[in-house]
Amino acid sequence: MRWWYESVLGWPTAPGTPVRLRTGVRFDVLDVPVQAGHAALRRLGPPGATPRRPGFPVALRGGRMLLLVAAGGAEELPGLLEWLEWGSLPLDLTAVGAGGLVEAPLLPATGATGAAGSAGATGSADVAGSVGAAGSADVGRAGRGSALPPPRPRDHDGRARRGAAVWLRPPEQEGGAETSLPALSAVGGTAAAPDLARLVHTLATECHRFRLSSRCANPRLARATR
């Protein structure tokens, strides 16, 4: 797993277990509630598209969605929120940038090109089913001379079922994963990734909607936050 991230994608990792990826070098991360993240991806995609369609890398971990953006994006977040007039509102939207670490998602199933095996719509689905299928793949294709990740190991310790990070959209291996990352300089964005400002605005909108709906669903919480 560490070898694939470091040697195939060129993403630096930190020592220790579980494998953690260093942010601020090849990418930064935007962290939002998974419900808000799914709603944002639906809005950003073409009509009828699903969040799993090919695009910039996105991972799930428990009840959170981690969206990879170009390095430096975390530093831009506070200024973008102010510019977009979201700065005065409490949003469950954070960023991890230079000097940070995020848990490396479990390797995508061998041959995956835009879906992360069995990551469910809420981020809490059991991934054990696809683990078994991937484990029976041809190991020869995933050796050190291949760009494919090694077959995902069986979930003996239950880590995948306990909220370990999994890919919803794995990083593209051909042409460099960083080419698909949302960036502030990409005015209007591309087919694979929106402009960073548009992404932040959409995420902020959906985080605010999710917060309001959560308060309406829990009147006691709404009274406590007044």
mmCIF file of C-alpha atoms in Angstrom:
data_model
loop_
_atom_site.group_PDB
_atom_site.id
_atom_site.type_symbol
_atom_site.label_atom_id
_atom_site.label_comp_id
_atom_site.label_asym_id
_atom_site.label_seq_id
_atom_site.Cartn_x
_atom_site.Cartn_y
_atom_site.Cartn_z
ATOM 1 C CA MET A 1 0.000 0.000 0.000
ATOM 2 C CA ARG A 2 2.751 2.476 0.935
ATOM 3 C CA TRP A 3 4.713 1.482 -2.163
ATOM 4 C CA TRP A 4 1.756 2.214 -4.461
ATOM 5 C CA TYR A 5 1.212 5.696 -3.033
ATOM 6 C CA GLU A 6 4.897 6.608 -3.055
ATOM 7 C CA SER A 7 6.169 4.892 -6.216
ATOM 8 C CA VAL A 8 3.136 4.929 -8.514
ATOM 9 C CA LEU A 9 1.445 8.196 -7.537
ATOM 10 C CA GLY A 10 4.545 9.911 -6.143
ATOM 11 C CA TRP A 11 2.722 10.976 -2.973
ATOM 12 C CA PRO A 12 4.930 11.201 0.137
ATOM 13 C CA THR A 13 3.831 9.284 3.226
ATOM 14 C CA ALA A 14 4.652 9.548 6.914
ATOM 15 C CA PRO A 15 6.252 6.682 8.851
ATOM 16 C CA GLY A 16 4.062 4.454 10.961
ATOM 17 C CA THR A 17 0.793 2.566 10.761
ATOM 18 C CA PRO A 18 -1.746 3.203 9.366
ATOM 19 C CA VAL A 19 -0.196 4.730 6.273
ATOM 20 C CA ARG A 20 -0.727 8.503 6.231
ATOM 21 C CA LEU A 21 -0.297 10.863 3.302
ATOM 22 C CA ARG A 22 1.476 14.206 3.646
ATOM 23 C CA THR A 23 -0.631 17.155 2.499
ATOM 24 C CA GLY A 24 0.666 20.409 1.104
ATOM 25 C CA VAL A 25 3.170 18.660 -1.182
ATOM 26 C CA ARG A 26 1.189 17.147 -4.052
ATOM 27 C CA PHE A 27 -2.320 18.035 -2.900
ATOM 28 C CA ASP A 28 -4.418 19.569 -0.106
ATOM 29 C CA VAL A 29 -7.693 18.238 1.302
ATOM 30 C CA LEU A 30 -11.108 19.796 1.899
ATOM 31 C CA ASP A 31 -13.034 17.994 4.652
ATOM 32 C CA VAL A 32 -16.857 18.165 4.811
ATOM 33 C CA PRO A 33 -19.788 16.082 6.111
ATOM 34 C CA VAL A 34 -20.417 13.234 3.705
ATOM 35 C CA GLN A 35 -24.037 14.283 3.101
ATOM 36 C CA ALA A 36 -22.973 17.777 2.076
ATOM 37 C CA GLY A 37 -20.167 16.368 -0.062
ATOM 38 C CA HIS A 38 -22.459 14.073 -2.030
ATOM 39 C CA ALA A 39 -24.915 16.900 -2.635
ATOM 40 C CA ALA A 40 -22.075 19.138 -3.847
ATOM 41 C CA LEU A 41 -20.743 16.498 -6.239
ATOM 42 C CA ARG A 42 -24.215 16.030 -7.715
ATOM 43 C CA ARG A 43 -24.501 19.794 -8.307
ATOM 44 C CA LEU A 44 -21.039 20.035 -9.842
ATOM 45 C CA GLY A 45 -21.484 17.110 -12.217
ATOM 46 C CA PRO A 46 -23.434 17.015 -15.477
ATOM 47 C CA PRO A 47 -27.153 16.124 -15.307
ATOM 48 C CA GLY A 48 -27.664 12.490 -14.406
ATOM 49 C CA ALA A 49 -24.052 11.934 -13.314
ATOM 50 C CA THR A 50 -23.265 10.131 -10.074
ATOM 51 C CA PRO A 51 -20.593 11.131 -7.525
ATOM 52 C CA ARG A 52 -18.572 8.088 -8.629
ATOM 53 C CA ARG A 53 -18.039 9.392 -12.169
ATOM 54 C CA PRO A 54 -14.381 9.960 -13.138
ATOM 55 C CA GLY A 55 -13.001 13.249 -11.895
ATOM 56 C CA PHE A 56 -10.791 14.707 -9.209
ATOM 57 C CA PRO A 57 -10.004 12.278 -6.342
ATOM 58 C CA VAL A 58 -12.515 11.984 -3.508
ATOM 59 C CA ALA A 59 -12.343 9.718 -0.449
ATOM 60 C CA LEU A 60 -14.740 8.794 2.351
ATOM 61 C CA ARG A 61 -13.882 8.220 5.984
ATOM 62 C CA GLY A 62 -16.702 7.484 8.388
ATOM 63 C CA GLY A 63 -19.147 10.371 8.159
ATOM 64 C CA ARG A 64 -16.701 12.667 6.356
ATOM 65 C CA MET A 65 -15.826 13.276 2.721
ATOM 66 C CA LEU A 66 -12.272 14.238 1.759
ATOM 67 C CA LEU A 67 -11.916 16.117 -1.526
ATOM 68 C CA LEU A 68 -8.412 16.485 -2.939
ATOM 69 C CA VAL A 69 -7.500 19.887 -4.371
ATOM 70 C CA ALA A 70 -4.289 21.385 -5.703
ATOM 71 C CA ALA A 71 -1.544 22.070 -3.174
ATOM 72 C CA GLY A 72 -2.029 25.529 -1.695
ATOM 73 C CA GLY A 73 -5.815 25.263 -1.769
ATOM 74 C CA ALA A 74 -6.007 24.976 2.014
ATOM 75 C CA GLU A 75 -4.338 28.365 2.401
ATOM 76 C CA GLU A 76 -6.832 29.891 -0.018
ATOM 77 C CA LEU A 77 -9.900 28.562 1.825
ATOM 78 C CA PRO A 78 -10.338 31.343 4.452
ATOM 79 C CA GLY A 79 -9.962 34.090 1.850
ATOM 80 C CA LEU A 80 -12.306 32.355 -0.576
ATOM 81 C CA LEU A 81 -14.981 31.948 2.089
ATOM 82 C CA GLU A 82 -14.741 35.640 2.926
ATOM 83 C CA TRP A 83 -14.835 36.649 -0.741
ATOM 84 C CA LEU A 84 -17.846 34.390 -1.341
ATOM 85 C CA GLU A 85 -19.533 35.916 1.744
ATOM 86 C CA TRP A 86 -19.521 32.687 3.723
ATOM 87 C CA GLY A 87 -16.918 33.818 6.233
ATOM 88 C CA SER A 88 -19.359 34.905 8.959
ATOM 89 C CA LEU A 89 -21.297 31.625 9.043
ATOM 90 C CA PRO A 90 -20.323 28.493 10.971
ATOM 91 C CA LEU A 91 -19.585 25.886 8.317
ATOM 92 C CA ASP A 92 -18.358 22.370 8.934
ATOM 93 C CA LEU A 93 -15.852 22.886 6.128
ATOM 94 C CA THR A 94 -12.180 22.565 6.974
ATOM 95 C CA ALA A 95 -8.932 22.106 5.071
ATOM 96 C CA VAL A 96 -5.700 20.199 5.609
ATOM 97 C CA GLY A 97 -2.678 21.723 3.938
ATOM 98 C CA ALA A 98 1.066 22.157 4.384
ATOM 99 C CA GLY A 99 2.445 20.084 7.245
ATOM 100 C CA GLY A 100 -0.744 18.057 7.629
ATOM 101 C CA LEU A 101 -1.454 14.351 7.389
ATOM 102 C CA VAL A 102 -4.477 12.351 6.262
ATOM 103 C CA GLU A 103 -5.020 8.624 6.516
ATOM 104 C CA ALA A 104 -4.311 6.917 3.202
ATOM 105 C CA PRO A 105 -7.508 5.371 1.806
ATOM 106 C CA LEU A 106 -7.531 1.631 1.297
ATOM 107 C CA LEU A 107 -6.272 0.761 -2.163
ATOM 108 C CA PRO A 108 -8.957 0.743 -4.862
ATOM 109 C CA ALA A 109 -9.904 -2.650 -6.225
ATOM 110 C CA THR A 110 -7.484 -3.758 -8.947
ATOM 111 C CA GLY A 111 -8.464 -2.200 -12.243
ATOM 112 C CA ALA A 112 -10.820 0.369 -10.700
ATOM 113 C CA THR A 113 -11.016 3.489 -12.856
ATOM 114 C CA GLY A 114 -13.469 5.771 -11.133
ATOM 115 C CA ALA A 115 -15.255 3.811 -8.430
ATOM 116 C CA ALA A 116 -13.871 2.835 -5.090
ATOM 117 C CA GLY A 117 -15.100 -0.707 -4.887
ATOM 118 C CA SER A 118 -17.946 -0.663 -2.430
ATOM 119 C CA ALA A 119 -17.926 2.747 -0.787
ATOM 120 C CA GLY A 120 -21.594 3.418 -0.108
ATOM 121 C CA ALA A 121 -23.576 6.583 -0.661
ATOM 122 C CA THR A 122 -23.266 7.509 2.999
ATOM 123 C CA GLY A 123 -19.653 6.495 3.379
ATOM 124 C CA SER A 124 -20.521 3.782 5.894
ATOM 125 C CA ALA A 125 -21.130 0.826 3.596
ATOM 126 C CA ASP A 126 -19.327 -2.433 4.277
ATOM 127 C CA VAL A 127 -16.438 -2.801 1.867
ATOM 128 C CA ALA A 128 -15.675 -6.389 2.731
ATOM 129 C CA GLY A 129 -17.502 -7.743 -0.343
ATOM 130 C CA SER A 130 -15.247 -6.114 -2.884
ATOM 131 C CA VAL A 131 -12.222 -6.872 -0.716
ATOM 132 C CA GLY A 132 -12.691 -10.565 -1.322
ATOM 133 C CA ALA A 133 -13.134 -10.093 -5.064
ATOM 134 C CA ALA A 134 -10.015 -7.973 -5.328
ATOM 135 C CA GLY A 135 -8.046 -10.433 -3.273
ATOM 136 C CA SER A 136 -8.510 -13.105 -5.922
ATOM 137 C CA ALA A 137 -7.154 -10.928 -8.756
ATOM 138 C CA ASP A 138 -4.050 -11.897 -10.639
ATOM 139 C CA VAL A 139 -1.174 -10.910 -8.380
ATOM 140 C CA GLY A 140 1.218 -10.919 -11.294
ATOM 141 C CA ARG A 141 -0.440 -7.859 -12.800
ATOM 142 C CA ALA A 142 0.146 -5.871 -9.627
ATOM 143 C CA GLY A 143 3.805 -6.481 -9.030
ATOM 144 C CA ARG A 144 6.410 -3.790 -8.624
ATOM 145 C CA GLY A 145 6.629 -3.311 -12.375
ATOM 146 C CA SER A 146 2.937 -2.468 -12.706
ATOM 147 C CA ALA A 147 1.088 0.812 -12.206
ATOM 148 C CA LEU A 148 -1.891 -1.082 -10.846
ATOM 149 C CA PRO A 149 -2.245 -1.294 -7.074
ATOM 150 C CA PRO A 150 -1.754 -4.747 -5.575
ATOM 151 C CA PRO A 151 -4.991 -6.625 -4.905
ATOM 152 C CA ARG A 152 -6.685 -5.270 -1.812
ATOM 153 C CA PRO A 153 -6.014 -7.605 1.125
ATOM 154 C CA ARG A 154 -8.855 -9.327 2.909
ATOM 155 C CA ASP A 155 -10.322 -7.313 5.748
ATOM 156 C CA HIS A 156 -9.096 -9.646 8.488
ATOM 157 C CA ASP A 157 -8.871 -6.980 11.198
ATOM 158 C CA GLY A 158 -12.151 -5.293 10.267
ATOM 159 C CA ARG A 159 -10.404 -1.963 9.629
ATOM 160 C CA ALA A 160 -12.460 -1.275 6.522
ATOM 161 C CA ARG A 161 -15.676 -1.827 8.458
ATOM 162 C CA ARG A 162 -14.556 0.468 11.289
ATOM 163 C CA GLY A 163 -14.518 3.639 9.228
ATOM 164 C CA ALA A 164 -11.153 3.404 7.481
ATOM 165 C CA ALA A 165 -10.808 5.778 4.543
ATOM 166 C CA VAL A 166 -11.844 4.388 1.136
ATOM 167 C CA TRP A 167 -11.800 5.902 -2.329
ATOM 168 C CA LEU A 168 -15.062 7.105 -3.848
ATOM 169 C CA ARG A 169 -13.099 8.393 -6.845
ATOM 170 C CA PRO A 170 -9.569 6.946 -6.942
ATOM 171 C CA PRO A 171 -6.775 9.134 -8.313
ATOM 172 C CA GLU A 172 -6.038 8.780 -12.000
ATOM 173 C CA GLN A 173 -2.742 7.003 -12.612
ATOM 174 C CA GLU A 174 -2.188 8.064 -16.225
ATOM 175 C CA GLY A 175 -0.904 11.582 -16.766
ATOM 176 C CA GLY A 176 -0.481 12.362 -13.075
ATOM 177 C CA ALA A 177 -3.242 12.592 -10.513
ATOM 178 C CA GLU A 178 -2.501 16.275 -9.850
ATOM 179 C CA THR A 179 -3.689 17.318 -13.313
ATOM 180 C CA SER A 180 -7.301 16.684 -12.272
ATOM 181 C CA LEU A 181 -7.195 18.601 -8.973
ATOM 182 C CA PRO A 182 -9.342 21.740 -8.559
ATOM 183 C CA ALA A 183 -7.135 24.835 -8.537
ATOM 184 C CA LEU A 184 -7.772 28.534 -8.167
ATOM 185 C CA SER A 185 -5.995 29.257 -11.436
ATOM 186 C CA ALA A 186 -8.270 26.965 -13.420
ATOM 187 C CA VAL A 187 -10.840 29.618 -14.307
ATOM 188 C CA GLY A 188 -14.127 27.880 -14.965
ATOM 189 C CA GLY A 189 -12.567 24.512 -14.292
ATOM 190 C CA THR A 190 -12.230 21.558 -16.619
ATOM 191 C CA ALA A 191 -14.304 18.515 -17.478
ATOM 192 C CA ALA A 192 -12.542 16.614 -14.703
ATOM 193 C CA ALA A 193 -12.440 19.275 -12.004
ATOM 194 C CA PRO A 194 -14.249 22.531 -11.226
ATOM 195 C CA ASP A 195 -12.517 25.785 -10.428
ATOM 196 C CA LEU A 196 -11.527 25.871 -6.740
ATOM 197 C CA ALA A 197 -13.716 28.915 -6.072
ATOM 198 C CA ARG A 198 -16.747 27.168 -7.555
ATOM 199 C CA LEU A 199 -15.995 24.025 -5.582
ATOM 200 C CA VAL A 200 -15.662 25.945 -2.293
ATOM 201 C CA HIS A 201 -18.872 27.904 -2.936
ATOM 202 C CA THR A 202 -20.800 24.718 -3.710
ATOM 203 C CA LEU A 203 -19.422 22.923 -0.660
ATOM 204 C CA ALA A 204 -20.195 25.895 1.591
ATOM 205 C CA THR A 205 -23.757 26.043 0.270
ATOM 206 C CA GLU A 206 -24.356 22.358 0.898
ATOM 207 C CA CYS A 207 -22.666 22.444 4.330
ATOM 208 C CA HIS A 208 -24.963 25.315 5.322
ATOM 209 C CA ARG A 209 -28.030 23.459 4.020
ATOM 210 C CA PHE A 210 -27.012 20.318 5.870
ATOM 211 C CA ARG A 211 -26.495 22.256 9.102
ATOM 212 C CA LEU A 212 -29.924 23.894 8.806
ATOM 213 C CA SER A 213 -31.649 20.593 8.037
ATOM 214 C CA SER A 214 -29.900 18.944 10.987
ATOM 215 C CA ARG A 215 -31.094 21.723 13.302
ATOM 216 C CA CYS A 216 -34.662 21.432 12.017
ATOM 217 C CA ALA A 217 -34.572 17.685 12.569
ATOM 218 C CA ASN A 218 -33.324 18.188 16.137
ATOM 219 C CA PRO A 219 -35.234 21.054 17.833
ATOM 220 C CA ARG A 220 -33.247 20.610 21.030
ATOM 221 C CA LEU A 221 -30.010 21.219 19.130
ATOM 222 C CA ALA A 222 -31.534 24.256 17.424
ATOM 223 C CA ARG A 223 -32.442 25.820 20.792
ATOM 224 C CA ALA A 224 -28.963 25.107 22.190
ATOM 225 C CA THR A 225 -27.241 26.875 19.276
ATOM 226 C CA ARG A 226 -29.317 30.062 19.343
#
